[in-house]
Short mmCIF file of C-alpha atoms and ligand atoms in Angstrom, two decimals:
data_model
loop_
_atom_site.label_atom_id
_atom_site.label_comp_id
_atom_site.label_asym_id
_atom_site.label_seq_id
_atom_site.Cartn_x
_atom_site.Cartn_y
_atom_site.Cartn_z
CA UNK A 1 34.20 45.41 2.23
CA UNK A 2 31.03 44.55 -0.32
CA UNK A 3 30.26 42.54 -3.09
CA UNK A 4 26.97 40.99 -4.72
CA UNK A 5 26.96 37.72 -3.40
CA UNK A 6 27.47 36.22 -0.23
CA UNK A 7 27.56 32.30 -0.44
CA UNK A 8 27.60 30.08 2.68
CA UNK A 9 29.05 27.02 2.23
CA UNK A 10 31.61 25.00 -0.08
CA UNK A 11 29.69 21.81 -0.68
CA UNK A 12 28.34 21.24 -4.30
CA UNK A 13 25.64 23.71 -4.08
CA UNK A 14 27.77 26.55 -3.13
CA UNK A 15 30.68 25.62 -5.16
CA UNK A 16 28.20 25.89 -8.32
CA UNK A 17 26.85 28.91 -7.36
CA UNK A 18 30.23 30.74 -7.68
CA UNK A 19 31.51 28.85 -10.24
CA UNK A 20 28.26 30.56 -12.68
CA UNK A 21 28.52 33.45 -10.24
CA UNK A 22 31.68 34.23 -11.64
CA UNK A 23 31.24 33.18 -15.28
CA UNK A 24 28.89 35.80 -15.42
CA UNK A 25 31.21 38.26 -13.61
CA UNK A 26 29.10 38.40 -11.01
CA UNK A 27 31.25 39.08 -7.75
CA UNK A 28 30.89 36.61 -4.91
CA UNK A 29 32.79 35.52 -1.89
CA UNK A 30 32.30 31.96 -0.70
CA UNK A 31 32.58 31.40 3.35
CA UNK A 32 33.20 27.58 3.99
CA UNK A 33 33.60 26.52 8.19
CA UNK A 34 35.64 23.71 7.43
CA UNK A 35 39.01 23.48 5.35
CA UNK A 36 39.03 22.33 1.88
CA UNK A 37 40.47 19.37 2.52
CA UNK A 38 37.78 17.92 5.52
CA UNK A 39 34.97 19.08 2.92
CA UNK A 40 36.94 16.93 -0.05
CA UNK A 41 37.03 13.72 2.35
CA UNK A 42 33.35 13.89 2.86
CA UNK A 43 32.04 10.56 0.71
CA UNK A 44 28.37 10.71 0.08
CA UNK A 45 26.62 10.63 -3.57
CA UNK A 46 27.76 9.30 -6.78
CA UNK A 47 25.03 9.64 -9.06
CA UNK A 48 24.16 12.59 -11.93
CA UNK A 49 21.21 13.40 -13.30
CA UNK A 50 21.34 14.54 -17.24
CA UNK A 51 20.96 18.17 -15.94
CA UNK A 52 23.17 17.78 -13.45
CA UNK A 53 25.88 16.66 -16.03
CA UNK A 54 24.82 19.07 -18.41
CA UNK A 55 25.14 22.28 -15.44
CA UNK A 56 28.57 20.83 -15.02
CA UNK A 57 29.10 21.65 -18.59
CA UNK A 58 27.43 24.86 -18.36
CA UNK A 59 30.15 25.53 -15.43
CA UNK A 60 33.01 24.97 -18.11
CA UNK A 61 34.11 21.90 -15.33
CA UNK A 62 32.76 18.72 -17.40
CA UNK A 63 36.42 17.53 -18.78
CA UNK A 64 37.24 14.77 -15.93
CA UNK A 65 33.37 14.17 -16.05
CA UNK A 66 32.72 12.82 -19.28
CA UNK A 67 36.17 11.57 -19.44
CA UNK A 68 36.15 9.10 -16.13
CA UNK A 69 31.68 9.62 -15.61
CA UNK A 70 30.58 6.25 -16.21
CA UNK A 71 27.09 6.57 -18.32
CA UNK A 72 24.55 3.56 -17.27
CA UNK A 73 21.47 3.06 -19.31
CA UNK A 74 19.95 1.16 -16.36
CA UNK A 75 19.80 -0.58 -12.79
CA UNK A 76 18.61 -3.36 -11.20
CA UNK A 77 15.71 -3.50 -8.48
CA UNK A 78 16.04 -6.64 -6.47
CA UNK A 79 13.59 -8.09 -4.18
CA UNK A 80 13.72 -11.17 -1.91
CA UNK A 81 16.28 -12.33 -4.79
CA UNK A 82 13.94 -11.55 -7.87
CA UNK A 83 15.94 -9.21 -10.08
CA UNK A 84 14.45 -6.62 -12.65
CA UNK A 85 16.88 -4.84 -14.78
CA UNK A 86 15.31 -1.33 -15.82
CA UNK A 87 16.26 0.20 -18.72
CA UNK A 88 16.37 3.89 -18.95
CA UNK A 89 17.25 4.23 -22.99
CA UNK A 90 14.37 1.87 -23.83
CA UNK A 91 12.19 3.29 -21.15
CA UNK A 92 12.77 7.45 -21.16
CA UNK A 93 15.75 7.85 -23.67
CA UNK A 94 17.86 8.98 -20.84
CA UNK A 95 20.70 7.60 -19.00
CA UNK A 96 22.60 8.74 -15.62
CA UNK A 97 26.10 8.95 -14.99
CA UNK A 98 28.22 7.80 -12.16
CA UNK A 99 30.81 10.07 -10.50
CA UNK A 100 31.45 10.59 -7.64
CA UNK A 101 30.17 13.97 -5.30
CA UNK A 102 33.76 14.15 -4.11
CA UNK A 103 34.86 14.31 -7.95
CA UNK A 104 31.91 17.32 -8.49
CA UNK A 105 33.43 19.15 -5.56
CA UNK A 106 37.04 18.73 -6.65
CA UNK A 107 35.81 19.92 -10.28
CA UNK A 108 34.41 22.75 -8.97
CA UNK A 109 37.03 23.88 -6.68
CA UNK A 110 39.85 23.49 -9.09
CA UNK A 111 37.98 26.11 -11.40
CA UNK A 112 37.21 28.41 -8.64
CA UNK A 113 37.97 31.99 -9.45
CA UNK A 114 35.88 34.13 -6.61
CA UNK A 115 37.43 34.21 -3.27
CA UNK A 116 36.85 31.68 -0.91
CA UNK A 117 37.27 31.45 2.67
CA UNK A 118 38.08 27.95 4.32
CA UNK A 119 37.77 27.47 7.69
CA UNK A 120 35.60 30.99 8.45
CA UNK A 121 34.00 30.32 12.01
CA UNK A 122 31.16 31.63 13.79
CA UNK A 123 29.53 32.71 10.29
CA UNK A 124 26.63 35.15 10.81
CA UNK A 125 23.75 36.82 9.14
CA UNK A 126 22.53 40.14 9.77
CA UNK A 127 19.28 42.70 8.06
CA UNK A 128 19.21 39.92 5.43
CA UNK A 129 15.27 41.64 5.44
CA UNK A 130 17.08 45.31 4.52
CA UNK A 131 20.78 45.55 3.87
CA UNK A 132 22.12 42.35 4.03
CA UNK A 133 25.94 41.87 6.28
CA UNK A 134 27.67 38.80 6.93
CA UNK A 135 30.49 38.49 9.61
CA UNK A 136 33.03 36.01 10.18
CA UNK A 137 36.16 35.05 12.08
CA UNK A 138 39.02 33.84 10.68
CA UNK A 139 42.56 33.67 12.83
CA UNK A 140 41.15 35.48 15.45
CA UNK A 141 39.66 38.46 13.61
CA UNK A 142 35.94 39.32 13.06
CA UNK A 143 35.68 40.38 9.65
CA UNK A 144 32.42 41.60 7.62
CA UNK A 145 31.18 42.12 4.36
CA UNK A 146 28.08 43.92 3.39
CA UNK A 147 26.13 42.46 0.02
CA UNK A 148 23.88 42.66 -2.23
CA UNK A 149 22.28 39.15 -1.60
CA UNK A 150 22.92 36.10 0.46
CA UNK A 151 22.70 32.31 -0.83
CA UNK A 152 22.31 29.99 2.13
CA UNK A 153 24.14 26.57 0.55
CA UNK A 154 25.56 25.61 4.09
CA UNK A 155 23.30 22.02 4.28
CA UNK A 156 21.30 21.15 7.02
CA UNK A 157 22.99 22.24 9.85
CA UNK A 158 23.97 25.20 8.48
CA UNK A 159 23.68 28.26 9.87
CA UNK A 160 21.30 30.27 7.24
CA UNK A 161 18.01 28.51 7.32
CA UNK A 162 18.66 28.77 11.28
CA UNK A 163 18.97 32.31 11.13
CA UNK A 164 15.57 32.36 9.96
CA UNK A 165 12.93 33.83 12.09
CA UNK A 166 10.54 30.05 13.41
CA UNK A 167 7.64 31.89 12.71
CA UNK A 168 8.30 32.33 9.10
CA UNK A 169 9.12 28.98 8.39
CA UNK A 170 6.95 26.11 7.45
CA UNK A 171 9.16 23.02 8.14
CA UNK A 172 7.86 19.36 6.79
CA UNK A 173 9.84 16.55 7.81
CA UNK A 174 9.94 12.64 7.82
CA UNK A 175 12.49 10.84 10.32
CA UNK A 176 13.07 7.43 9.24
CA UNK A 177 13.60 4.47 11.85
CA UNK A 178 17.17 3.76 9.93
CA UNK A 179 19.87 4.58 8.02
CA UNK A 180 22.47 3.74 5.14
CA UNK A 181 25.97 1.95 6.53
CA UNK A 182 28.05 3.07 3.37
CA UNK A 183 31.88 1.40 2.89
CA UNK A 184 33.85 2.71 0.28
CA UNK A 185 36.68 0.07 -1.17
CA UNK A 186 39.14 -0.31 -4.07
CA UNK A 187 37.37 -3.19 -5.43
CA UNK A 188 35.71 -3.36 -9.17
CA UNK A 189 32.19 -3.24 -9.19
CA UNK A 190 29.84 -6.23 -8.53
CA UNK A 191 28.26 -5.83 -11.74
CA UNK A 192 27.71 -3.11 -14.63
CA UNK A 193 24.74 -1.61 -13.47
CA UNK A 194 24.03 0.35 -10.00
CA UNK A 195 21.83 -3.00 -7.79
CA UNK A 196 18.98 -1.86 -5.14
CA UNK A 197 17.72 -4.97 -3.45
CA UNK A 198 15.04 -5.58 -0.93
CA UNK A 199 15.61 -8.35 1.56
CA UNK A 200 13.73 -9.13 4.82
CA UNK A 201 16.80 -8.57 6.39
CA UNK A 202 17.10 -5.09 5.21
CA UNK A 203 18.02 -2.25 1.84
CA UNK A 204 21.23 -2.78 0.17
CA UNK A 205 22.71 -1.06 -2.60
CA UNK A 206 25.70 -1.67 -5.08
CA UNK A 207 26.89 1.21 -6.31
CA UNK A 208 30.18 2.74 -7.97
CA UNK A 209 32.86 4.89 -7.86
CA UNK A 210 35.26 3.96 -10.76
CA UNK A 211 35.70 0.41 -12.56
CA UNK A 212 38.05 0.13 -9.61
CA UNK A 213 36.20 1.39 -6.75
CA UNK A 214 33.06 0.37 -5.30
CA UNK A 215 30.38 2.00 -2.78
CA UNK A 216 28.43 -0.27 -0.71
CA UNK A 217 25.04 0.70 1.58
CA UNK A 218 23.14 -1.44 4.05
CA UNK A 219 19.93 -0.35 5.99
CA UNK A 220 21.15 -0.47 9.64
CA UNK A 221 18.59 0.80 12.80
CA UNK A 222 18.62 4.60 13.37
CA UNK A 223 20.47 3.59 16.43
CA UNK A 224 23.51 1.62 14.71
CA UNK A 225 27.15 2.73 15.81
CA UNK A 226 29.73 2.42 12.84
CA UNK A 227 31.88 1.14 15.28
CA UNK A 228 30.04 -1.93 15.53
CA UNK A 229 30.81 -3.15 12.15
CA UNK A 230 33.75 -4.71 11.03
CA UNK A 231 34.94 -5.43 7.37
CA UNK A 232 34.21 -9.09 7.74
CA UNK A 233 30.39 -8.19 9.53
CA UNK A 234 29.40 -5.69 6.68
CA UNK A 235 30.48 -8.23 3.57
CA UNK A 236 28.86 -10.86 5.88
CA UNK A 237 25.55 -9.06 5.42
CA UNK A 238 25.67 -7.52 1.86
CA UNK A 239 26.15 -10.78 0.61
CA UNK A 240 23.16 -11.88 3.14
CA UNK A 241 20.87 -9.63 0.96
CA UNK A 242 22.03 -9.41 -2.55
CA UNK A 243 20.61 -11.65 -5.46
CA UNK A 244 22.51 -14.91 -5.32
CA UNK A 245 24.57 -13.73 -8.59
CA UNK A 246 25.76 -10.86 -7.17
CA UNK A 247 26.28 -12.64 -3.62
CA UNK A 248 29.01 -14.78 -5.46
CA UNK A 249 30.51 -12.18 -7.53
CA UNK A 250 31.06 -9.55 -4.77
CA UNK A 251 34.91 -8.45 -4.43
CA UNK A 252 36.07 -7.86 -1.29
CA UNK A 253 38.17 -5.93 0.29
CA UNK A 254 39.62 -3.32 2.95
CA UNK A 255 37.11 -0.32 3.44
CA UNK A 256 38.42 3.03 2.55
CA UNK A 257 35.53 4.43 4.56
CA UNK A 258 32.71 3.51 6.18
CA UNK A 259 30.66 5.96 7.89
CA UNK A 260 26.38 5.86 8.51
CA UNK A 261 24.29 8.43 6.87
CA UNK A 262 20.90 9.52 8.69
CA UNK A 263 17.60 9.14 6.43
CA UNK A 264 15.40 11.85 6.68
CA UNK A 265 12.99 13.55 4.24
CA UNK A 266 12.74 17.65 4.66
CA UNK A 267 11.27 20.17 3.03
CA UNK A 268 11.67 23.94 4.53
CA UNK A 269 9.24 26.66 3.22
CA UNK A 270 9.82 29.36 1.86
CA UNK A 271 13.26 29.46 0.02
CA UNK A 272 13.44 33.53 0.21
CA UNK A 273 13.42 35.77 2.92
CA UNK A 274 13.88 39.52 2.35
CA UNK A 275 17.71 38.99 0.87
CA UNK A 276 18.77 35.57 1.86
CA UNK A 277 17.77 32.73 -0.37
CA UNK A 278 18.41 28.88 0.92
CA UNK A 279 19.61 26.35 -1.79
CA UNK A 280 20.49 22.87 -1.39
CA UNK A 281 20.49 20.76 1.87
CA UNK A 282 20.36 24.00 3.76
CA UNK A 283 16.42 23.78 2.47
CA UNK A 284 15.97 19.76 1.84
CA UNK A 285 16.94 16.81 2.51
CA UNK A 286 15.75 13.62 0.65
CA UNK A 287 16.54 9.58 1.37
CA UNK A 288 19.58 8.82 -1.04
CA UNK A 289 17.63 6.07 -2.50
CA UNK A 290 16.15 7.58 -5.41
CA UNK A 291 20.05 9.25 -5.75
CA UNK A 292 18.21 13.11 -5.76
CA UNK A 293 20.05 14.87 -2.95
CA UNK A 294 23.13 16.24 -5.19
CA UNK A 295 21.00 16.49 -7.74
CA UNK A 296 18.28 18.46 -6.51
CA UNK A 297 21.11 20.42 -5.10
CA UNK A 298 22.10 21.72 -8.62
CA UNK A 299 18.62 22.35 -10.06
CA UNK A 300 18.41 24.87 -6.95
CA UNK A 301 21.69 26.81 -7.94
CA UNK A 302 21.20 26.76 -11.43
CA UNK A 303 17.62 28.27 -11.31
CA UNK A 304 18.83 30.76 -8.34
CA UNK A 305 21.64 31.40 -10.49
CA UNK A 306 19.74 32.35 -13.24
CA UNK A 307 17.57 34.65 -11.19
CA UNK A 308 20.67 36.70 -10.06
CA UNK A 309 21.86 36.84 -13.46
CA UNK A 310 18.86 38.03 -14.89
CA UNK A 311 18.64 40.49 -11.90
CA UNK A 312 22.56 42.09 -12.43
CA UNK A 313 21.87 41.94 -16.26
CA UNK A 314 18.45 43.12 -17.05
CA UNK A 315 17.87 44.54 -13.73
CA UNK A 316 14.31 42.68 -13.22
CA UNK A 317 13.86 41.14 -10.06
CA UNK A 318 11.21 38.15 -11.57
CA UNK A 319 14.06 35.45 -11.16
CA UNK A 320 14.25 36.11 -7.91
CA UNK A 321 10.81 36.25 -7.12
CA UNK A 322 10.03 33.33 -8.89
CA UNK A 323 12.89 31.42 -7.37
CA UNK A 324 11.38 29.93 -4.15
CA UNK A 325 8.21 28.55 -5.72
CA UNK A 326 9.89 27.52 -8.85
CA UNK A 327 12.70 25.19 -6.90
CA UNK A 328 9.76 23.78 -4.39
CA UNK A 329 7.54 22.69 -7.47
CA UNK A 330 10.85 20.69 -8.47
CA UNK A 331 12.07 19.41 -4.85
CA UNK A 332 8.65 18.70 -3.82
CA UNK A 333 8.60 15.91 -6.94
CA UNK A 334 12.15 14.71 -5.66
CA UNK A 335 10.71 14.51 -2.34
CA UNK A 336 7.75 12.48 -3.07
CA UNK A 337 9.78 9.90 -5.63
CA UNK A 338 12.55 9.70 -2.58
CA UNK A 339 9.88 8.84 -0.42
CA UNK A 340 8.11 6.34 -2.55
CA UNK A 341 11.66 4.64 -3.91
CA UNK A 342 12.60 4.36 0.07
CA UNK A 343 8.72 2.91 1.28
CA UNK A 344 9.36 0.23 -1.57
CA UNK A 345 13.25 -0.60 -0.81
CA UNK A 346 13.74 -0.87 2.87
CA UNK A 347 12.34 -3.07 5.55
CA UNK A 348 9.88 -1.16 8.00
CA UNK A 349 9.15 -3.25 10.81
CA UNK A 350 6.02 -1.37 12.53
CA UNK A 351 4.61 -2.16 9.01
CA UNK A 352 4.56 -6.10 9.75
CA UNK A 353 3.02 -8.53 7.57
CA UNK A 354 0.89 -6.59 5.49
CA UNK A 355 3.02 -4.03 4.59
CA UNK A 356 5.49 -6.37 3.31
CA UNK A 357 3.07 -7.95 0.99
CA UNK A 358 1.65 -4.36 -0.52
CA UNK A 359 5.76 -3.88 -1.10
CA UNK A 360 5.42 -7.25 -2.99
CA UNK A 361 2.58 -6.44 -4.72
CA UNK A 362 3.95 -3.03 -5.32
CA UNK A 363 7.47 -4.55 -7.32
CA UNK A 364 5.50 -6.86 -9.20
CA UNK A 365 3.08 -4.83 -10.47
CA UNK A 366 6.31 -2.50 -11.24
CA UNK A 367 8.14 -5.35 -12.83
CA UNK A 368 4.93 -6.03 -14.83
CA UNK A 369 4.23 -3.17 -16.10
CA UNK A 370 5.58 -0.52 -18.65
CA UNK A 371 3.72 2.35 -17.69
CA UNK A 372 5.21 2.10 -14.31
CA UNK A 373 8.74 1.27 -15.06
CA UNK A 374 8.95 4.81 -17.22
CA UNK A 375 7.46 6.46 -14.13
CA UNK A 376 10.10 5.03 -11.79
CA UNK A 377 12.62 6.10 -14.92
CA UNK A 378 11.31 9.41 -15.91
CA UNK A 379 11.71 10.20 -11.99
CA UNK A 380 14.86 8.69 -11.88
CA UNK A 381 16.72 10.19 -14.55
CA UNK A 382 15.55 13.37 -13.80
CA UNK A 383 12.07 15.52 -13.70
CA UNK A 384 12.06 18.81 -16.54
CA UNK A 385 13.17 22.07 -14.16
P1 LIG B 1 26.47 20.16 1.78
O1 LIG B 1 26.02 19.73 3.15
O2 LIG B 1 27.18 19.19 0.89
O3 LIG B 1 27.46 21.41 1.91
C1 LIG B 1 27.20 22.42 2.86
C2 LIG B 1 28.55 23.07 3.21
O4 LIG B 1 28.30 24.15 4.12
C3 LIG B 1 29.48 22.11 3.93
O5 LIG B 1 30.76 22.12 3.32
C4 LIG B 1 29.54 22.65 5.36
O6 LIG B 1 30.80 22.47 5.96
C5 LIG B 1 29.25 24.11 5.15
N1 LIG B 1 28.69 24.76 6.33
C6 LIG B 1 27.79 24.25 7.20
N2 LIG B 1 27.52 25.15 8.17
C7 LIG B 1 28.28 26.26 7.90
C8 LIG B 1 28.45 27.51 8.54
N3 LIG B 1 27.80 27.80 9.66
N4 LIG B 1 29.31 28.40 7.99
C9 LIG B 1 29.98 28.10 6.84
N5 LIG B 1 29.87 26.92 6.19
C10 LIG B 1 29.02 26.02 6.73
N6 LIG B 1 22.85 12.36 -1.87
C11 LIG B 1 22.74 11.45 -2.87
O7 LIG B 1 22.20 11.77 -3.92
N7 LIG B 1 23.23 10.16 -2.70
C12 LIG B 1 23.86 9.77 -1.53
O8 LIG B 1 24.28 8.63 -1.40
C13 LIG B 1 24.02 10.69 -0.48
N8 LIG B 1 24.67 10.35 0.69
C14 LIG B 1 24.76 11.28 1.71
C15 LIG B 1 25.41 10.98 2.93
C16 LIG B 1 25.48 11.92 3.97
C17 LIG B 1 26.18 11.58 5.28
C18 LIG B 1 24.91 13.20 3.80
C19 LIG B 1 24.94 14.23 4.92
C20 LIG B 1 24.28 13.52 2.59
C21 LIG B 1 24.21 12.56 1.54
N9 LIG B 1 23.60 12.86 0.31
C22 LIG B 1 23.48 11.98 -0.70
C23 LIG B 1 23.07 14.15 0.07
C24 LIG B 1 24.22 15.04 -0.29
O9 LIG B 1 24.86 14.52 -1.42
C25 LIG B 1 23.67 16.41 -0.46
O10 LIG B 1 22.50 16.40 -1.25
C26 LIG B 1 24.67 17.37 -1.04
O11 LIG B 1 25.83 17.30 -0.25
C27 LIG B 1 24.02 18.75 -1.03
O12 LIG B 1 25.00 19.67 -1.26
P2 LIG B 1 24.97 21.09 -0.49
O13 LIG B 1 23.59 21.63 -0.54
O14 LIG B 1 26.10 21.84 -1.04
O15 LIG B 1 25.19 20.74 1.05
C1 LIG B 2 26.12 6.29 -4.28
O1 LIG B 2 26.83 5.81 -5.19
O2 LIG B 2 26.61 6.82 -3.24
C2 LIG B 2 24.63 6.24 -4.43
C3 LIG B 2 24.10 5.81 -5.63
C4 LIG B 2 22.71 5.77 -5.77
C5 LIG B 2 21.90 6.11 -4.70
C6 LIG B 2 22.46 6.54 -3.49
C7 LIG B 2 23.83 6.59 -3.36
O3 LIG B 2 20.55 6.04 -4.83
#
């Protein structure tokens, strides 16, 4: 069997792919480990960049979007109960929109017209440097399909970016001593606007699904087992850290999930080798807080998308080699405001004293100063491509 396009993974990256894969009748099969339905229970981000929305458009899939995406002109940065409302309009003439990653995937899925094959194990790569294969199994069969190209979108533990040769690799990375304890619950929002607050005892975010359904994150130690929070523990401690307001206004309920997400920031270098291309988590990995990861995950397939495009079309190759550095100028930006957003928001104890009061000093000269409240926004919203 061949086509053009081999794509490795069914999360939002891969799902794009195809979907402007096959818009411009590009063939592509799309090999996903897990079943549809595991990869639509996964909960994780919820907000969209303007060219993330505008992609989704692009991908003919926008309906439910701008008909339930909830457009917010601008958060709230909290710290030690001092709140600072940042607006986006007035700041950067942009706004974000809130819907849900599970919502993109569903979108995306729903207009699928390529193949796709759910729950393909023991996914491999072979001569991705000459004439790229990729072989599967799938009820007990091996099956293989020789390609054109190969898009790695199979996240961080995927198997493409592992198939890579160490020694042509550069890897950057940044562990983080904790990570976010999300709950999901069918409870209206705290308040309009997404919350971040800092609070000796720890991060917390409000965020949103719907006008009925809330997402909740506390900073927890690397170590933390989910299992060691109840309902009652985890409202016990948002409220701990919120701004009084929102302490009082919080609506509780039964979680719907609750499930604790690893912070790490990663970079892998170079996005190309020979045939295979890496998009997505399967090439980096940012700290939700600055609300990049999904985001940064569609820049990548739009710009590789463009490339093989451009190659099938015009048969010119520049896309493509233009791809890796073009998408690492970009992440590389995401990376360093997911960094910064994260060293301002979350309690690091080997910092101690001092490095509390240079977070201080660093949200008030934020919250006292224009210049710096477009930066956060400009980066926030959304860097140019
Ligand atoms: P994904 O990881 O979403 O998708 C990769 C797909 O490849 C998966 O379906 C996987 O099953 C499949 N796969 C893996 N190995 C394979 C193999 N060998 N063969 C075939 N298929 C394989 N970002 C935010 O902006 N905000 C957040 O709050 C947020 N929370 C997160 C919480 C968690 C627990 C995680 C892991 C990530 C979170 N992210 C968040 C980042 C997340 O949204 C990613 O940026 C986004 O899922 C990236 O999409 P993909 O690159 O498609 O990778
Ligand atoms: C979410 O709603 O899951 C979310 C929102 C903003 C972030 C991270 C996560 O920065």
């Amino acid at each position: 069997m061949r086509t053009n396009v081999v794509i490795v993974g069914a999360g939002p990256a891969g799902l794009m792919l195809g979907r402007l894969l096959d818009l411009a009748g590009i063939d592509n099969l799309i090999l996903e480990r897990r079943s549809a339905e595991y990869v639509l229970g996964r909960i994780r981000a919820g907000v969209l960049e303007p060219g993330s929305v505008a992609l989704m458009e692009r991908a003919r899939v926008s309906g439910r979007l701008r008909a339930e995406g909830l457009v917010h002109e601008g958060a709230v940065l909290s710290f030690d109960g001092d709140s600072h409302r940042l607006d986006f309009t007035a700041l950067v003439g942009r706004q974000v929109t809130v819907y849900g990653q599970t919502e993109v995937t569903h979108d995306l899925m729903a207009a699928r017209e390529g193949q796709t094959i759910y729950e393909a194990e023991n996914v491999e790569l072979h001569d991705f440097a000459g004439k790229p294969q990729v072989t599967w199994r799938k009820d007990g069969v091996v099956h293989r399909m020789d390609c054109d190209y190969i898009a790695g979108c199979d996240g961080y533990h995927g198997v493409s970016r592992a198939s890579v040769p160490a020694a042509v690799l550069a890897i950057f990375e940044r562990i983080y001593p904790f990570g976010w304890l999300g709950l999901l619950v069918d409870r209206p929002p705290v308040a309009e606007e997404l919350i971040y607050a800092h609070h000796a005892r720890g991060f917390a975010l409000c965020s949103q699904r719907s006008l009925s359904r809330s997402r909740y994150y506390v900073q927890v130690p690397a170590s933390e087992k989910v299992e060691a929070w109840s309902d009652d523990r985890f409202w016990d401690e948002l409220r701990r850290r919120l701004p009084q307001a929102a302490a009082e206004a919080l609506r509780t309920g039964p979680s719907l999930e609750k499930s604790i997400a690893p912070l790490r920031s990663f970079v892998a270098e170079p996005l190309r080798f020979g045939r295979l291309f890496l998009a997505g988590d399967a090439a980096h990995i940012v700290p939700p807080t600055g609300a990049k990861g999904l985001n940064l995950a569609m820049s990548d397939v739009a710009m590789l998308a463009d490339a093989l495009i451009e190659f099938y079309a015009e048969k010119s190759a520049a896309g493509l080699e233009h791809y890796s550095a073009r998408a690492l100028a970009r992440i590389w930006k995401a990376e360093r405001f997911s960094w910064w957003m994260t060293s301002l928001m979350h309690v690091f104890p080997e910092t101690g004293a001092f490095g509390r009061r240079i977070q201080r000093a660093e949200f008030d000269y934020l919250t006292s100063s224009t210049a710096a409240q477009q930066s956060l926004a400009e980066n926030y919203t959304g860097l140019p491509d």
